[in-house]
mmCIF file of C-alpha atoms in Angstrom:
data_model
loop_
_atom_site.group_PDB
_atom_site.id
_atom_site.type_symbol
_atom_site.label_atom_id
_atom_site.label_comp_id
_atom_site.label_asym_id
_atom_site.label_seq_id
_atom_site.Cartn_x
_atom_site.Cartn_y
_atom_site.Cartn_z
ATOM 1 C CA UNK N 585 91.740 -85.232 -194.794
ATOM 2 C CA UNK N 586 94.724 -85.321 -192.435
ATOM 3 C CA UNK N 587 94.591 -84.232 -188.802
ATOM 4 C CA UNK N 588 96.906 -84.521 -185.838
ATOM 5 C CA UNK N 589 95.803 -86.447 -182.737
ATOM 6 C CA UNK N 590 97.905 -84.449 -180.284
ATOM 7 C CA UNK N 591 94.984 -83.471 -178.053
ATOM 8 C CA UNK N 592 93.892 -87.102 -177.803
ATOM 9 C CA UNK N 593 97.426 -88.383 -177.203
ATOM 10 C CA UNK N 594 97.973 -85.901 -174.380
ATOM 11 C CA UNK N 595 94.658 -86.775 -172.744
ATOM 12 C CA UNK N 596 95.478 -90.492 -172.920
ATOM 13 C CA UNK N 597 98.742 -89.820 -171.067
ATOM 14 C CA UNK N 598 97.384 -87.219 -168.645
ATOM 15 C CA UNK N 599 99.855 -84.670 -170.034
ATOM 16 C CA UNK N 600 99.449 -80.902 -170.340
ATOM 17 C CA UNK N 601 100.662 -78.367 -172.872
ATOM 18 C CA UNK N 602 103.119 -77.190 -170.218
ATOM 19 C CA UNK N 603 104.571 -80.709 -170.035
ATOM 20 C CA UNK N 604 105.057 -80.809 -173.817
ATOM 21 C CA UNK N 605 106.703 -77.378 -173.914
ATOM 22 C CA UNK N 606 109.123 -78.304 -171.133
ATOM 23 C CA UNK N 607 110.074 -81.651 -172.659
ATOM 24 C CA UNK N 608 110.368 -80.681 -176.332
ATOM 25 C CA UNK N 609 111.467 -77.044 -176.294
ATOM 26 C CA UNK N 610 108.562 -76.085 -178.561
ATOM 27 C CA UNK N 611 106.872 -72.772 -177.820
ATOM 28 C CA UNK N 612 103.615 -72.699 -175.915
ATOM 29 C CA UNK N 613 101.712 -70.868 -178.717
ATOM 30 C CA UNK N 614 102.920 -73.478 -181.213
ATOM 31 C CA UNK N 615 101.814 -76.415 -179.068
ATOM 32 C CA UNK N 616 98.502 -74.732 -178.197
ATOM 33 C CA UNK N 617 97.793 -74.224 -181.901
ATOM 34 C CA UNK N 618 98.475 -77.902 -182.648
ATOM 35 C CA UNK N 619 96.225 -79.020 -179.788
ATOM 36 C CA UNK N 620 93.340 -76.686 -180.617
ATOM 37 C CA UNK N 621 93.599 -76.954 -184.399
ATOM 38 C CA UNK N 622 94.048 -80.573 -185.538
ATOM 39 C CA UNK N 623 94.469 -79.349 -189.113
ATOM 40 C CA UNK N 624 97.390 -77.027 -188.326
ATOM 41 C CA UNK N 625 100.507 -77.346 -190.464
ATOM 42 C CA UNK N 626 103.331 -78.922 -188.454
ATOM 43 C CA UNK N 627 106.920 -79.122 -189.643
ATOM 44 C CA UNK N 628 108.500 -82.573 -189.939
ATOM 45 C CA UNK N 629 111.048 -81.544 -187.299
ATOM 46 C CA UNK N 630 108.300 -80.781 -184.784
ATOM 47 C CA UNK N 631 106.407 -83.968 -185.652
ATOM 48 C CA UNK N 632 109.637 -85.862 -184.997
ATOM 49 C CA UNK N 633 110.059 -84.167 -181.591
ATOM 50 C CA UNK N 634 106.471 -84.853 -180.574
ATOM 51 C CA UNK N 635 106.499 -88.475 -181.738
ATOM 52 C CA UNK N 636 109.748 -89.050 -179.884
ATOM 53 C CA UNK N 637 108.380 -87.515 -176.679
ATOM 54 C CA UNK N 638 105.062 -89.356 -176.858
ATOM 55 C CA UNK N 639 106.702 -92.592 -178.023
ATOM 56 C CA UNK N 640 104.432 -93.019 -181.031
ATOM 57 C CA UNK N 641 104.962 -93.494 -184.761
ATOM 58 C CA UNK N 642 103.811 -90.770 -187.180
ATOM 59 C CA UNK N 643 100.952 -93.064 -188.275
ATOM 60 C CA UNK N 644 99.646 -92.908 -184.690
ATOM 61 C CA UNK N 645 100.240 -89.168 -184.401
ATOM 62 C CA UNK N 646 97.964 -88.470 -187.370
ATOM 63 C CA UNK N 647 94.422 -89.444 -188.246
ATOM 64 C CA UNK N 648 93.617 -89.826 -191.943
ATOM 65 C CA UNK N 649 90.498 -90.091 -194.075
ATOM 66 C CA UNK N 650 90.544 -90.756 -197.806
ATOM 67 C CA UNK N 651 87.661 -88.309 -198.269
ATOM 68 C CA UNK N 652 87.659 -84.537 -198.584
ATOM 69 C CA UNK N 653 84.512 -82.435 -198.153
ATOM 70 C CA UNK N 654 83.829 -78.984 -199.612
ATOM 71 C CA UNK N 655 80.648 -77.171 -198.565
ATOM 72 C CA UNK N 656 79.006 -74.414 -200.635
ATOM 73 C CA UNK N 657 75.897 -72.476 -199.695
ATOM 74 C CA UNK N 658 73.643 -71.865 -202.706
ATOM 75 C CA UNK N 659 72.042 -68.416 -202.544
ATOM 76 C CA UNK N 660 69.026 -67.079 -204.417
ATOM 77 C CA UNK N 661 67.525 -63.610 -204.438
ATOM 78 C CA UNK N 662 64.123 -65.122 -205.201
ATOM 79 C CA UNK N 663 64.169 -67.262 -202.060
ATOM 80 C CA UNK N 664 62.503 -65.823 -198.954
ATOM 81 C CA UNK N 665 65.535 -66.763 -196.867
ATOM 82 C CA UNK N 666 68.053 -65.862 -199.573
ATOM 83 C CA UNK N 667 69.205 -69.492 -199.626
ATOM 84 C CA UNK N 668 68.190 -72.119 -202.179
ATOM 85 C CA UNK N 669 70.214 -75.052 -200.878
ATOM 86 C CA UNK N 670 73.530 -76.497 -199.772
ATOM 87 C CA UNK N 671 75.961 -78.424 -202.004
ATOM 88 C CA UNK N 672 78.599 -80.778 -200.631
ATOM 89 C CA UNK N 673 81.386 -82.027 -202.888
ATOM 90 C CA UNK N 674 82.900 -85.302 -201.664
ATOM 91 C CA UNK N 675 86.250 -86.238 -203.217
ATOM 92 C CA UNK N 676 88.258 -89.442 -202.868
ATOM 93 C CA UNK N 677 91.035 -89.828 -205.422
ATOM 94 C CA UNK N 678 89.393 -89.476 -208.847
ATOM 95 C CA UNK N 679 85.918 -90.089 -207.459
ATOM 96 C CA UNK N 680 83.746 -86.997 -207.011
ATOM 97 C CA UNK N 681 80.241 -87.061 -205.546
ATOM 98 C CA UNK N 682 78.049 -83.962 -205.251
ATOM 99 C CA UNK N 683 75.300 -83.974 -202.638
ATOM 100 C CA UNK N 684 72.553 -81.355 -202.977
ATOM 101 C CA UNK N 685 70.564 -80.590 -199.845
ATOM 102 C CA UNK N 686 67.411 -78.527 -199.399
ATOM 103 C CA UNK N 687 67.407 -75.717 -196.819
ATOM 104 C CA UNK N 688 64.189 -74.570 -195.158
ATOM 105 C CA UNK N 689 64.190 -71.666 -192.685
ATOM 106 C CA UNK N 690 61.017 -71.661 -190.553
ATOM 107 C CA UNK N 691 60.020 -68.742 -188.324
ATOM 108 C CA UNK N 692 56.343 -69.549 -187.766
ATOM 109 C CA UNK N 693 55.949 -70.584 -184.127
ATOM 110 C CA UNK N 694 52.768 -72.483 -184.998
ATOM 111 C CA UNK N 695 54.578 -74.531 -187.642
ATOM 112 C CA UNK N 696 57.608 -75.081 -185.402
ATOM 113 C CA UNK N 697 55.440 -76.296 -182.515
ATOM 114 C CA UNK N 698 53.450 -78.537 -184.865
ATOM 115 C CA UNK N 699 56.738 -80.388 -185.447
ATOM 116 C CA UNK N 700 57.017 -81.035 -181.714
ATOM 117 C CA UNK N 701 59.772 -78.444 -181.236
ATOM 118 C CA UNK N 702 59.769 -76.202 -178.175
ATOM 119 C CA UNK N 703 61.805 -73.173 -177.021
ATOM 120 C CA UNK N 704 62.797 -72.300 -180.583
ATOM 121 C CA UNK N 705 62.399 -69.025 -182.504
ATOM 122 C CA UNK N 706 63.875 -70.254 -185.784
ATOM 123 C CA UNK N 707 64.071 -73.809 -187.108
ATOM 124 C CA UNK N 708 66.507 -74.573 -189.934
ATOM 125 C CA UNK N 709 65.898 -77.900 -191.641
ATOM 126 C CA UNK N 710 68.617 -79.206 -193.964
ATOM 127 C CA UNK N 711 67.058 -82.146 -195.732
ATOM 128 C CA UNK N 712 67.750 -84.560 -198.571
ATOM 129 C CA UNK N 713 64.922 -86.485 -200.160
ATOM 130 C CA UNK N 714 65.039 -89.849 -201.930
ATOM 131 C CA UNK N 715 68.214 -90.930 -200.073
ATOM 132 C CA UNK N 716 70.424 -89.033 -202.522
ATOM 133 C CA UNK N 717 72.837 -88.295 -199.670
ATOM 134 C CA UNK N 718 73.303 -91.966 -198.751
ATOM 135 C CA UNK N 719 77.000 -91.900 -199.718
ATOM 136 C CA UNK N 720 77.590 -89.006 -197.320
ATOM 137 C CA UNK N 721 75.732 -90.762 -194.482
ATOM 138 C CA UNK N 722 77.562 -94.048 -195.096
ATOM 139 C CA UNK N 723 80.981 -92.360 -195.093
ATOM 140 C CA UNK N 724 80.139 -90.228 -192.033
ATOM 141 C CA UNK N 725 78.829 -93.216 -190.078
ATOM 142 C CA UNK N 726 81.184 -95.999 -191.116
ATOM 143 C CA UNK N 727 84.409 -94.500 -192.474
ATOM 144 C CA UNK N 728 85.200 -91.439 -190.362
ATOM 145 C CA UNK N 729 86.780 -91.325 -186.924
ATOM 146 C CA UNK N 730 85.063 -89.211 -184.229
ATOM 147 C CA UNK N 731 87.577 -86.447 -184.964
ATOM 148 C CA UNK N 732 86.516 -86.208 -188.618
ATOM 149 C CA UNK N 733 82.831 -86.664 -187.772
ATOM 150 C CA UNK N 734 83.191 -83.625 -185.521
ATOM 151 C CA UNK N 735 84.810 -81.737 -188.404
ATOM 152 C CA UNK N 736 81.830 -82.488 -190.672
ATOM 153 C CA UNK N 737 79.445 -81.299 -187.944
ATOM 154 C CA UNK N 738 81.509 -78.107 -187.585
ATOM 155 C CA UNK N 739 81.204 -77.478 -191.328
ATOM 156 C CA UNK N 740 77.434 -77.791 -191.046
ATOM 157 C CA UNK N 741 77.551 -75.324 -188.128
ATOM 158 C CA UNK N 742 79.440 -72.822 -190.286
ATOM 159 C CA UNK N 743 76.828 -73.181 -193.013
ATOM 160 C CA UNK N 744 74.042 -72.643 -190.464
ATOM 161 C CA UNK N 745 75.775 -69.445 -189.309
ATOM 162 C CA UNK N 746 75.839 -68.169 -192.896
ATOM 163 C CA UNK N 747 72.237 -69.298 -193.534
ATOM 164 C CA UNK N 748 71.076 -67.409 -190.442
ATOM 165 C CA UNK N 749 72.950 -64.228 -191.379
ATOM 166 C CA UNK N 750 71.547 -64.395 -194.916
ATOM 167 C CA UNK N 751 67.975 -64.903 -193.674
ATOM 168 C CA UNK N 752 68.377 -62.002 -191.240
ATOM 169 C CA UNK N 753 69.611 -59.713 -194.026
ATOM 170 C CA UNK N 754 66.554 -60.715 -196.124
ATOM 171 C CA UNK N 755 64.283 -59.588 -193.279
ATOM 172 C CA UNK N 756 62.988 -63.019 -192.297
ATOM 173 C CA UNK N 757 63.286 -62.231 -188.581
ATOM 174 C CA UNK N 758 61.846 -58.711 -188.638
ATOM 175 C CA UNK N 759 58.677 -59.808 -186.830
ATOM 176 C CA UNK N 760 60.634 -61.449 -184.005
ATOM 177 C CA UNK N 761 61.218 -58.723 -181.445
ATOM 178 C CA UNK N 762 64.125 -60.299 -179.602
ATOM 179 C CA UNK N 763 67.821 -59.337 -179.576
ATOM 180 C CA UNK N 764 68.788 -62.992 -179.050
ATOM 181 C CA UNK N 765 67.087 -65.811 -180.956
ATOM 182 C CA UNK N 766 67.004 -69.498 -180.100
ATOM 183 C CA UNK N 767 67.980 -71.436 -183.219
ATOM 184 C CA UNK N 768 67.561 -75.152 -183.826
ATOM 185 C CA UNK N 769 68.969 -76.770 -186.913
ATOM 186 C CA UNK N 770 68.606 -80.371 -188.015
ATOM 187 C CA UNK N 771 70.190 -82.346 -190.821
ATOM 188 C CA UNK N 772 67.744 -84.966 -192.049
ATOM 189 C CA UNK N 773 67.543 -87.608 -194.762
ATOM 190 C CA UNK N 774 63.994 -88.332 -195.892
ATOM 191 C CA UNK N 775 62.932 -86.552 -192.697
ATOM 192 C CA UNK N 776 64.969 -88.988 -190.558
ATOM 193 C CA UNK N 777 67.307 -87.128 -188.192
ATOM 194 C CA UNK N 778 71.073 -87.485 -188.723
ATOM 195 C CA UNK N 779 72.181 -84.851 -186.212
ATOM 196 C CA UNK N 780 71.105 -81.480 -184.869
ATOM 197 C CA UNK N 781 72.320 -78.579 -182.717
ATOM 198 C CA UNK N 782 70.883 -75.654 -180.796
ATOM 199 C CA UNK N 783 72.401 -72.171 -180.937
ATOM 200 C CA UNK N 784 71.725 -68.665 -179.779
ATOM 201 C CA UNK N 785 71.801 -65.944 -182.435
ATOM 202 C CA UNK N 786 72.902 -62.520 -181.145
ATOM 203 C CA UNK N 787 71.530 -60.010 -183.602
ATOM 204 C CA UNK N 788 73.513 -57.046 -182.226
ATOM 205 C CA UNK N 789 76.912 -58.686 -182.691
ATOM 206 C CA UNK N 790 79.022 -58.203 -185.855
ATOM 207 C CA UNK N 791 77.871 -60.220 -188.841
ATOM 208 C CA UNK N 792 79.664 -63.546 -189.026
ATOM 209 C CA UNK N 793 80.004 -63.792 -185.226
ATOM 210 C CA UNK N 794 76.376 -63.845 -184.161
ATOM 211 C CA UNK N 795 75.799 -67.585 -183.805
ATOM 212 C CA UNK N 796 76.957 -69.096 -180.516
ATOM 213 C CA UNK N 797 77.034 -72.775 -179.543
ATOM 214 C CA UNK N 798 77.529 -73.040 -175.777
ATOM 215 C CA UNK N 799 80.362 -70.567 -175.242
ATOM 216 C CA UNK N 800 81.800 -71.006 -178.750
ATOM 217 C CA UNK N 801 81.253 -68.442 -181.488
ATOM 218 C CA UNK N 802 80.479 -70.155 -184.807
ATOM 219 C CA UNK N 803 82.347 -67.727 -187.022
ATOM 220 C CA UNK N 804 81.761 -67.744 -190.763
ATOM 221 C CA UNK N 805 84.783 -67.756 -193.041
ATOM 222 C CA UNK N 806 83.836 -64.496 -194.734
#
């Protein structure tokens, strides 16, 4: 994975997008896109302008990880939630590692509260037993910068958005008489927490834009 560090570089120098536009001649939409989307394609000419202005080498302008991650939600008509699991393909050079994770969507308040969880209408547990995801955890913890760790977490968020939409379409939430649901998801290994997030799920919004984290819509790619 390759990502630009423009947002970080500007923050370190107390610079704004307006400052960059004025100094480099780049358009504001172009600079805004680079800042807000670290994975945006940037021409070599613009990289040269930005590196020159910020007084950094290209190796400091970019962040790189030797791993790529592809997420695929595994669906099943026979599953109550419509989801049978989540597969993650990790690729580094010729090495490919597939991680298969279980997905459990829980709507029973009694069961949710028995887990010590409060203020939650739906709990989504993404779990891997027998430490079969140890390679993923090791790479996430020890080999990825905070920028790429955040990208992995965002990919999980996108999967949770699709899981929630799929479960809704299967009728899993029909007994919950609320237009907005409080969703908690957790990614666990052998029931040990790796990370988790809370969302609100707005059932009246268009499909694919119902899950909201803070003020950010977690929009599925479909």
